[in-house]
Coordinates of C-alpha atoms and ligand atoms in Angstrom, one line a residue:
M820 CA -18.9 42.1 36.8
S821 CA -20.7 39.3 38.6
E822 CA -22.2 40.0 42.0
P823 CA -20.0 39.6 45.1
L824 CA -19.6 36.2 46.7
V825 CA -20.2 36.5 50.4
L826 CA -19.5 34.0 53.2
G827 CA -21.6 34.2 56.4
I828 CA -20.8 32.7 59.8
E829 CA -23.4 32.2 62.5
T830 CA -22.5 30.9 66.0
S831 CA -24.7 32.9 68.4
C832 CA -26.5 30.0 70.0
D833 CA -26.3 26.2 69.3
E834 CA -26.1 26.2 65.5
T835 CA -22.8 26.5 63.6
G836 CA -23.9 27.9 60.3
I837 CA -21.9 28.7 57.2
G838 CA -23.8 30.2 54.3
I839 CA -22.5 31.3 50.9
V840 CA -24.4 33.7 48.7
R841 CA -23.8 35.5 45.4
G842 CA -25.9 38.6 45.6
H843 CA -29.3 37.4 46.5
T844 CA -28.6 33.8 45.3
L845 CA -28.1 31.2 47.9
L846 CA -25.3 28.8 47.0
A847 CA -24.8 26.9 50.2
D848 CA -26.3 26.8 53.7
A849 CA -24.3 24.3 55.9
V850 CA -25.5 23.9 59.5
A851 CA -24.1 21.7 62.3
S852 CA -26.3 21.8 65.4
S853 CA -25.4 20.8 68.9
V854 CA -29.1 20.7 69.9
E855 CA -28.9 17.0 70.8
E856 CA -26.1 17.6 73.3
H857 CA -28.3 20.1 75.2
A858 CA -31.5 18.1 75.0
R859 CA -31.1 16.3 78.3
F860 CA -30.6 19.7 80.1
G861 CA -33.8 21.1 78.6
G862 CA -32.0 24.2 77.3
V863 CA -28.8 25.3 75.6
V864 CA -25.7 25.0 77.8
P865 CA -23.3 27.8 76.8
E866 CA -20.0 26.0 77.4
V867 CA -21.2 22.9 75.5
A868 CA -22.3 25.2 72.6
S869 CA -19.0 27.0 72.5
R870 CA -17.0 23.7 72.4
A871 CA -19.3 22.3 69.7
H872 CA -18.8 25.4 67.5
L873 CA -15.0 24.9 67.8
E874 CA -15.3 21.4 66.6
A875 CA -17.8 22.0 63.9
M876 CA -16.3 25.2 62.4
V877 CA -13.8 23.9 59.9
P878 CA -15.8 20.8 58.7
T879 CA -18.9 23.0 58.2
L880 CA -16.8 25.6 56.3
E881 CA -15.4 22.9 54.1
R882 CA -18.9 21.5 53.5
A883 CA -20.3 24.9 52.5
C884 CA -17.5 25.6 50.0
E885 CA -17.9 22.1 48.5
T886 CA -21.7 22.5 48.1
A887 CA -21.3 26.0 46.6
G888 CA -18.5 24.8 44.3
V889 CA -16.2 27.6 45.4
R890 CA -12.8 28.0 46.9
L891 CA -12.2 30.2 49.9
G892 CA -10.0 32.3 47.7
D893 CA -13.0 33.2 45.5
V894 CA -14.9 34.8 48.4
D895 CA -15.2 38.6 48.2
A896 CA -16.3 39.4 51.8
I897 CA -16.8 37.7 55.1
A898 CA -19.8 38.4 57.3
V899 CA -20.3 37.1 60.9
T900 CA -22.8 37.4 63.7
A901 CA -21.2 39.9 66.1
G902 CA -24.2 39.7 68.5
P903 CA -26.5 39.4 70.3
G904 CA -26.1 35.9 71.6
L905 CA -24.0 33.7 74.0
A906 CA -20.7 35.4 74.5
G907 CA -18.5 32.3 74.2
A908 CA -20.4 31.0 71.2
L909 CA -20.2 34.3 69.4
L910 CA -16.4 34.5 70.1
V911 CA -15.8 31.3 68.1
G912 CA -17.5 32.7 65.0
V913 CA -16.0 36.1 65.3
A914 CA -12.5 34.6 65.7
A915 CA -13.0 32.4 62.7
A916 CA -14.3 35.3 60.6
K917 CA -11.3 37.5 61.5
S918 CA -8.8 34.8 60.6
L919 CA -10.5 34.3 57.2
A920 CA -10.7 38.1 56.5
L921 CA -7.1 38.6 57.5
S922 CA -5.7 35.6 55.7
L923 CA -7.7 36.2 52.5
G924 CA -7.3 40.0 52.6
K925 CA -11.1 40.5 52.3
P926 CA -13.5 42.9 54.1
L927 CA -15.1 41.8 57.4
Y928 CA -18.7 42.7 58.4
G929 CA -19.7 42.0 62.0
V930 CA -23.5 42.1 61.8
N931 CA -26.5 41.9 64.1
H932 CA -28.2 38.5 64.3
L933 CA -31.7 40.0 64.4
A934 CA -31.2 42.0 61.2
A935 CA -29.8 38.9 59.6
H936 CA -33.1 37.1 60.4
V937 CA -34.8 39.8 58.4
A938 CA -32.3 39.9 55.5
V939 CA -32.5 36.2 54.9
D940 CA -36.0 36.6 53.3
Q941 CA -34.3 38.3 50.3
L942 CA -32.8 34.9 49.3
E943 CA -36.3 33.5 48.9
H944 CA -38.7 36.4 48.1
G945 CA -36.4 39.0 46.5
P946 CA -35.6 42.6 47.7
L947 CA -37.2 43.6 51.0
P948 CA -40.1 46.1 50.7
D949 CA -39.1 49.2 52.6
P950 CA -40.4 49.9 55.1
C951 CA -41.5 46.6 56.4
L952 CA -42.6 45.4 59.8
A953 CA -40.6 42.5 61.1
M954 CA -41.7 40.1 63.8
L955 CA -38.8 38.0 65.0
V956 CA -39.8 35.1 67.3
S957 CA -37.2 32.5 68.4
G958 CA -35.8 30.8 71.5
G959 CA -33.8 33.9 72.3
H960 CA -35.9 36.8 71.0
S961 CA -39.4 38.1 70.4
S962 CA -39.5 41.5 68.9
L963 CA -41.4 43.8 66.6
L964 CA -39.2 46.0 64.4
R965 CA -39.7 48.7 61.9
V966 CA -37.2 48.1 59.1
D967 CA -36.5 51.1 56.8
D968 CA -33.2 49.8 55.6
V969 CA -31.9 46.5 56.9
T970 CA -28.3 47.7 56.7
T971 CA -28.8 50.9 58.8
G972 CA -32.4 51.6 59.8
V973 CA -33.9 49.1 62.2
T974 CA -36.1 50.6 64.9
P975 CA -37.5 48.4 67.8
L976 CA -41.2 48.9 68.5
G977 CA -41.6 46.3 71.1
S978 CA -40.1 43.1 72.6
T979 CA -40.7 40.5 75.2
I980 CA -40.6 41.7 78.8
D981 CA -39.9 38.1 80.1
D982 CA -39.6 34.8 78.2
A983 CA -39.1 34.7 74.4
A984 CA -41.9 33.0 72.4
G985 CA -39.7 30.0 71.6
E986 CA -38.7 29.7 75.2
A987 CA -42.4 29.5 76.2
F988 CA -42.9 26.7 73.6
D989 CA -39.8 24.9 75.0
K990 CA -40.9 25.2 78.6
V991 CA -44.5 24.2 78.0
A992 CA -43.3 21.2 76.0
R993 CA -41.2 20.1 78.9
L994 CA -44.3 20.3 81.2
L995 CA -46.1 18.1 78.8
G996 CA -43.3 15.6 78.6
L997 CA -42.4 16.5 75.0
P998 CA -38.7 16.5 73.8
F999 CA -36.5 19.6 73.5
P1000 CA -36.7 21.8 71.5
G1001 CA -40.4 21.8 72.1
G1002 CA -41.8 24.1 69.4
P1003 CA -42.1 21.5 66.6
H1004 CA -43.5 18.9 69.0
I1005 CA -46.2 21.3 70.2
D1006 CA -46.9 22.3 66.6
R1007 CA -47.5 18.6 65.7
S1008 CA -49.4 17.6 68.8
A1009 CA -51.7 20.7 68.5
R1010 CA -53.0 19.4 65.1
E1011 CA -54.7 16.6 67.0
G1012 CA -56.1 18.9 69.7
D1013 CA -58.8 21.5 70.3
S1014 CA -57.5 25.1 70.3
V1015 CA -60.5 26.4 72.3
A1016 CA -60.5 23.6 74.9
I1017 CA -58.8 25.8 77.5
D1018 CA -58.9 29.6 77.7
F1019 CA -55.3 30.5 78.5
P1020 CA -54.3 34.1 79.2
R1021 CA -53.2 36.5 76.5
G1022 CA -50.3 38.5 78.1
L1023 CA -50.2 42.3 77.8
T1024 CA -53.5 42.6 75.9
S1025 CA -55.7 44.3 78.6
R1026 CA -56.6 47.9 78.0
R1027 CA -54.3 49.0 80.9
D1028 CA -51.4 46.9 79.7
L1029 CA -51.8 48.2 76.2
E1030 CA -51.3 51.8 77.3
R1031 CA -47.7 51.0 78.4
H1032 CA -46.9 47.8 76.4
R1033 CA -48.8 48.0 73.2
F1034 CA -46.2 46.3 71.1
D1035 CA -44.5 44.3 73.9
F1036 CA -45.0 40.6 74.7
S1037 CA -45.1 38.6 77.9
F1038 CA -45.3 34.8 77.9
S1039 CA -44.3 34.0 81.5
G1040 CA -47.9 34.3 82.8
L1041 CA -49.1 32.0 80.1
K1042 CA -46.4 29.4 80.9
T1043 CA -47.4 29.6 84.6
A1044 CA -51.1 29.2 83.7
V1045 CA -50.3 26.1 81.7
A1046 CA -48.2 24.7 84.6
R1047 CA -51.1 25.3 87.1
W1048 CA -53.6 23.8 84.8
V1049 CA -51.5 20.6 84.2
E1050 CA -50.8 20.3 88.0
A1051 CA -54.5 20.6 88.9
R1052 CA -55.2 17.8 86.4
E1053 CA -52.5 15.6 87.7
A1054 CA -53.6 16.3 91.3
S1055 CA -57.1 15.2 90.5
G1056 CA -55.8 11.9 89.1
E1057 CA -57.1 12.7 85.6
P1058 CA -55.0 12.2 82.5
V1059 CA -53.5 15.4 80.9
P1060 CA -55.0 15.9 77.4
V1061 CA -51.6 16.8 75.9
A1062 CA -53.0 17.7 72.4
D1063 CA -55.7 20.0 73.8
V1064 CA -53.2 21.8 76.1
A1065 CA -50.7 22.1 73.2
A1066 CA -53.4 23.5 70.8
S1067 CA -54.8 25.9 73.4
F1068 CA -51.4 27.2 74.4
Q1069 CA -50.3 27.6 70.8
E1070 CA -53.5 29.4 70.0
A1071 CA -52.8 31.9 72.9
V1072 CA -49.2 32.6 71.7
C1073 CA -50.2 33.0 68.0
D1074 CA -53.2 35.1 68.9
V1075 CA -51.1 37.7 70.8
L1076 CA -48.2 37.6 68.3
T1077 CA -50.4 38.2 65.2
R1078 CA -52.7 40.7 66.8
K1079 CA -49.8 42.9 67.9
A1080 CA -47.9 42.5 64.6
V1081 CA -50.9 43.6 62.5
D1082 CA -51.6 46.4 65.0
A1083 CA -48.0 47.6 64.7
A1084 CA -48.1 47.5 60.9
V1085 CA -51.4 49.4 60.7
T1086 CA -50.2 52.0 63.2
Q1087 CA -47.0 52.5 61.3
G1088 CA -48.7 52.6 57.9
I1089 CA -46.7 49.6 56.7
E1090 CA -48.1 47.1 54.3
D1091 CA -45.7 44.2 54.5
I1092 CA -45.1 42.0 57.5
L1093 CA -42.1 39.7 57.6
I1094 CA -41.9 36.9 60.2
G1095 CA -38.6 35.3 61.1
G1096 CA -36.8 33.2 63.8
G1097 CA -37.4 29.6 64.7
V1098 CA -41.0 30.1 65.9
A1099 CA -41.9 31.4 62.4
A1100 CA -41.8 27.7 61.4
N1101 CA -45.0 27.3 63.4
S1102 CA -47.8 26.2 61.1
R1103 CA -50.6 27.9 63.1
L1104 CA -48.6 31.2 63.4
R1105 CA -48.1 31.2 59.6
A1106 CA -51.8 30.6 58.9
M1107 CA -53.1 33.0 61.5
A1108 CA -50.7 35.8 60.4
V1109 CA -51.8 35.5 56.7
E1110 CA -55.5 35.4 57.6
R1111 CA -55.3 38.5 59.9
A1112 CA -53.0 40.5 57.7
E1113 CA -55.1 39.9 54.6
A1114 CA -58.2 41.0 56.4
K1115 CA -56.4 44.4 56.8
G1116 CA -55.1 44.4 53.2
L1117 CA -51.5 43.6 54.4
R1118 CA -49.0 41.1 52.9
V1119 CA -47.0 38.5 54.9
R1120 CA -43.6 37.1 54.0
V1121 CA -42.2 34.1 55.8
P1122 CA -39.0 32.4 54.7
R1123 CA -39.1 28.6 54.5
P1124 CA -38.6 26.9 57.9
G1125 CA -34.9 26.0 57.2
L1126 CA -34.1 29.7 56.7
C1127 CA -36.1 30.8 59.8
T1128 CA -34.1 28.9 62.3
D1129 CA -30.5 30.1 62.9
N1130 CA -28.2 29.5 59.9
G1131 CA -25.2 31.0 58.1
A1132 CA -27.2 32.0 55.0
M1133 CA -28.9 34.8 56.9
V1134 CA -25.6 36.3 57.9
A1135 CA -24.3 36.0 54.3
A1136 CA -27.5 37.6 53.0
L1137 CA -27.1 40.6 55.3
G1138 CA -23.3 40.8 54.5
S1139 CA -24.2 40.8 50.8
E1140 CA -26.5 43.7 51.4
M1141 CA -23.8 45.6 53.2
V1142 CA -21.5 45.1 50.2
A1143 CA -24.2 46.1 47.8
R1144 CA -25.0 49.3 49.7
G1145 CA -21.3 50.2 50.1
R1146 CA -21.3 50.1 53.9
T1147 CA -17.9 50.5 55.6
P1148 CA -16.6 47.1 56.8
S1149 CA -15.8 46.4 60.5
A1150 CA -12.4 46.8 61.9
L1151 CA -10.3 43.7 62.6
D1152 CA -10.5 44.2 66.3
L1153 CA -14.3 43.6 66.0
P1154 CA -15.6 42.4 69.4
A1155 CA -18.2 39.7 70.0
D1156 CA -21.1 41.8 71.6
S1157 CA -23.4 39.5 73.5
S1158 CA -26.0 42.3 74.1
M1159 CA -25.6 44.1 70.8
P1160 CA -28.6 46.5 70.5
V1161 CA -30.9 45.8 67.6
E1162 CA -30.5 49.3 66.3
L1163 CA -26.8 48.6 65.7
V1164 CA -26.9 46.5 62.5
L1165 CA -23.2 46.7 61.7
R1166 CA -20.4 46.7 64.4
Ligands
KG4_1120 O1 -34.1 30.9 65.7 P1 -33.9 29.6 66.4 O2 -33.4 28.4 65.7 O3 -32.8 29.8 67.5 C1 -32.8 30.9 68.4 O4 -32.2 32.0 68.0 O5 -33.4 30.8 69.5 O6 -35.2 29.3 67.2 C2 -35.4 28.1 68.0 C3 -36.7 28.2 68.7 C4 -36.9 27.1 69.7 O7 -37.4 27.6 70.9 C5 -37.9 26.1 69.1 O8 -38.8 25.4 70.0 C6 -38.7 27.1 68.2 O9 -37.8 28.0 67.7 N1 -39.4 26.4 67.1 C7 -40.8 26.4 67.0 C8 -41.1 25.6 65.9 N2 -39.9 25.2 65.3 C9 -38.9 25.7 66.1 N3 -41.7 26.9 67.8 C10 -43.0 26.7 67.4 N4 -43.4 25.9 66.4 C11 -42.5 25.4 65.6 N5 -42.9 24.6 64.5
ZN1121 ZN1 -32.0 33.5 65.9

């Protein structure tokens, strides 16, 4: 018998994603983003995102089926992001998934968005090593997780206590007059700049902070430090060296992220680090993570950038794993859970 065909639906933020996989093979990954509608607000507007999901759902679904060369009737299971995320946005995906599961008579899996960011790597690099240490960094989350089994055993080791890493990128980009979302623009600008030009603070790395927050992150102090630095420059009438600020800021973020990820892996006795979420697309983060991990004899896995940002393939990948491991499907009264805890992989 061939491996199960699983359709995954993602609507937790501003991307309407429909992915289709067969086992670990990716057949289609259709994404419609409302990012441009939010750009002038400098951040995602929940109501705008929900409306955009409603409009994009059916066309994106059709596009995914066409790319994969399958009919809806061929699908063996439906997976959907049940949380965490924006409540109204999640609701659109969950409602669509329930309708499909009910009308097709197929099992429904309401899965955790964070675990899906981990599971997606299987589509590119094969089965996940277990255990592995996952660092998820995006506009909405920054966490270090111990993953023993992506369908049941995800243990949080630390997370951000204020801004998410991607949020810091977006806010600093805004300060520098770069477009939203700022991460890719900072990444590009930083290549022309000097990463040691300005010594920005590394949050939660002092000896005292490490006692309580060894694996936690804080980026709000860094963001404020950049704002003060830029303001002082402007007040003195000097031009702001955008590339140097971008490079020095990026260096500070990547330094803390990779330092803590490697420390967590070593402490947990884990040899594989997996990085996911939109910020994993950052070129400096990738390079620094590999360099620091290899120095400790650890391996790093990072999915290609298109699979790091939010998409439906990641949800399909996790759903496929649920089917493969015989997990009990969700009930048809599955709720959208905007603050779904990371330990709860399947709702
Ligand atoms: O995972 P994602 O698509 O959506 C969320 O769940 O948030 O991540 C989006 C975030 C944004 O904050 C964006 O600025 C950031 O990922 N990002 C980057 C890069 N590409 C995207 N940050 C730094 N460097 C990049 N190259
Ligand atoms: Zn995400």
